[in-house]
Tab-separated table of C-alpha atoms in Angstrom:
chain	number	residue	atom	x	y	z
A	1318	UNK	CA	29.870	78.041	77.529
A	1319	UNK	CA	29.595	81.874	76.907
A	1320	UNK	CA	28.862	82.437	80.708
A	1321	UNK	CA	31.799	80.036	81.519
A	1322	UNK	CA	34.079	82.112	79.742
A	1323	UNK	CA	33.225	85.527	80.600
A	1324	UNK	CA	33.426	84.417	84.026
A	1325	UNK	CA	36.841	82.965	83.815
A	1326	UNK	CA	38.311	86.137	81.720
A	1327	UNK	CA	37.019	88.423	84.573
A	1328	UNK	CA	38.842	85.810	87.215
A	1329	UNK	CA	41.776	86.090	85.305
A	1330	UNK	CA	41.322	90.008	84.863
A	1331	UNK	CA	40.893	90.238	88.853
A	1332	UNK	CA	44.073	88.286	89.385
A	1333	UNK	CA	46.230	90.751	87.276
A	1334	UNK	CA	44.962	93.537	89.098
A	1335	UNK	CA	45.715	91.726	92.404
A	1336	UNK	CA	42.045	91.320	94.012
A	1337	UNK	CA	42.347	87.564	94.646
A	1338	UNK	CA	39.519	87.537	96.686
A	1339	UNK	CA	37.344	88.838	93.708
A	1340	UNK	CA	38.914	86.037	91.588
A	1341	UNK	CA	38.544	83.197	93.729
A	1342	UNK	CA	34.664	84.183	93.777
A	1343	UNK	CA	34.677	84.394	89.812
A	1344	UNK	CA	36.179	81.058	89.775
A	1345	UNK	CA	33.577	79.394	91.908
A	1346	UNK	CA	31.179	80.552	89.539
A	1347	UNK	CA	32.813	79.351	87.115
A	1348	UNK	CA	32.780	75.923	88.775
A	1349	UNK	CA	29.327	76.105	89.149
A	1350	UNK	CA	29.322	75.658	85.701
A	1351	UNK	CA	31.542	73.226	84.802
A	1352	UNK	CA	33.304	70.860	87.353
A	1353	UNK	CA	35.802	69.229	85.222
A	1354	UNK	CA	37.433	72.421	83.900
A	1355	UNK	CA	41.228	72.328	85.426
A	1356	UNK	CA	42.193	75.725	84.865
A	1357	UNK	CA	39.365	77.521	87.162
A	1358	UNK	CA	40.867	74.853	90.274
A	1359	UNK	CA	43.970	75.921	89.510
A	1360	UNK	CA	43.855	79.481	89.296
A	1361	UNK	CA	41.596	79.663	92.448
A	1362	UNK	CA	44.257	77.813	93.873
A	1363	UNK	CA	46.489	80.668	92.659
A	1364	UNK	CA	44.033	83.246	94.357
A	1365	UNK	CA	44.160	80.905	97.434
A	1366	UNK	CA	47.704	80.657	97.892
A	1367	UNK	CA	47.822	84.731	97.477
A	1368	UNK	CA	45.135	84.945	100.645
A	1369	UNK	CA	47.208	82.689	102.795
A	1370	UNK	CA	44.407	80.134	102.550
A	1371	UNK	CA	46.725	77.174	101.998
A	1372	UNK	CA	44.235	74.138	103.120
A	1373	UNK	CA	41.446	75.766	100.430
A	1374	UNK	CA	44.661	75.938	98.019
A	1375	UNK	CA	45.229	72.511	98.427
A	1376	UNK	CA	41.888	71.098	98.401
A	1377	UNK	CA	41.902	72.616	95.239
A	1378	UNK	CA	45.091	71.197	93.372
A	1379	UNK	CA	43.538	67.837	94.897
A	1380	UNK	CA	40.803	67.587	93.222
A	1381	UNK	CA	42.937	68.639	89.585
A	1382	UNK	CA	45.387	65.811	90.535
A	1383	UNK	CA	42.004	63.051	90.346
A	1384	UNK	CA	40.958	64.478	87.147
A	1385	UNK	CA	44.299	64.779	85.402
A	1386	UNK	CA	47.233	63.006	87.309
A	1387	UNK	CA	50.239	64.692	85.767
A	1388	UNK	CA	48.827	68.564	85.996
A	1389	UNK	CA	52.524	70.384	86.852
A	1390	UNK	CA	50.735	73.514	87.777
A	1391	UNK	CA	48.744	71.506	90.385
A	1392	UNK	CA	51.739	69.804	92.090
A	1393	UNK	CA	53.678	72.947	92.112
A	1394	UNK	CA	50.937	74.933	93.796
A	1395	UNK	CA	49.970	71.883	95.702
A	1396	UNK	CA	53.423	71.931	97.578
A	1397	UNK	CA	53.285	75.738	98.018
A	1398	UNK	CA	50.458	74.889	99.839
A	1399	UNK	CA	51.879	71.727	101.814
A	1400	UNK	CA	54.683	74.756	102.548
A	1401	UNK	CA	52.353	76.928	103.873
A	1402	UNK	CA	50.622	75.010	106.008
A	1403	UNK	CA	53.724	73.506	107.474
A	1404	UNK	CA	54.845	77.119	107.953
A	1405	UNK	CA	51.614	78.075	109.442
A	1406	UNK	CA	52.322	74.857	111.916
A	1407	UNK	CA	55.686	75.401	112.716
A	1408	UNK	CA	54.978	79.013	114.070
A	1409	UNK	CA	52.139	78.546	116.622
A	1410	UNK	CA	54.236	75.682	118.219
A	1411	UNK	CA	55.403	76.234	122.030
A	1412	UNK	CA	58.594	74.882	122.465
């Protein structure tokens, strides 16, 4: 639980300094831990959305959504994702 923690703080501590990439790795440790904790899928998906890595964003608000249904911050970075990706479509299409 200690571990958890520290390793969630320092996540959190990356984010504010802007180093998502550094987070997001924090965070998966974190999950290593404990794979029901909402907050760590949630602010990776944070981190995610920061690196342009919408489909990893996503994934990630997904798999909040099955655990607890009604999550806000999950659907709301869930569609930034959905956004994302769509933008990321729309641009590499040849018309």
């Amino acid at each position: 639980v200690e571990k958890f923690k520290r390793l969630k703080n320092e996540g959190n501590d990356f984010v504010k300094m802007g180093e998502y990439e550094e987070a997001a790795n924090k965070y998966s440790e974190c999950m290593k831990l404990n794979t029901e904790e909402c907050t760590v899928y949630t602010n990776r998906a944070l981190c995610y959305l920061k690196l342009y890595k919408y489909e990893e964003a996503k994934q990630d608000c997904d798999h909040v959504l099955q655990i607890e249904d009604s999550n806000i911050k999950a659907f709301y970075r869930r569609a930034l994702a959905y956004k994302g990706l769509q933008v990321r479509k729309n641009k590499w299409q040849v018309f």
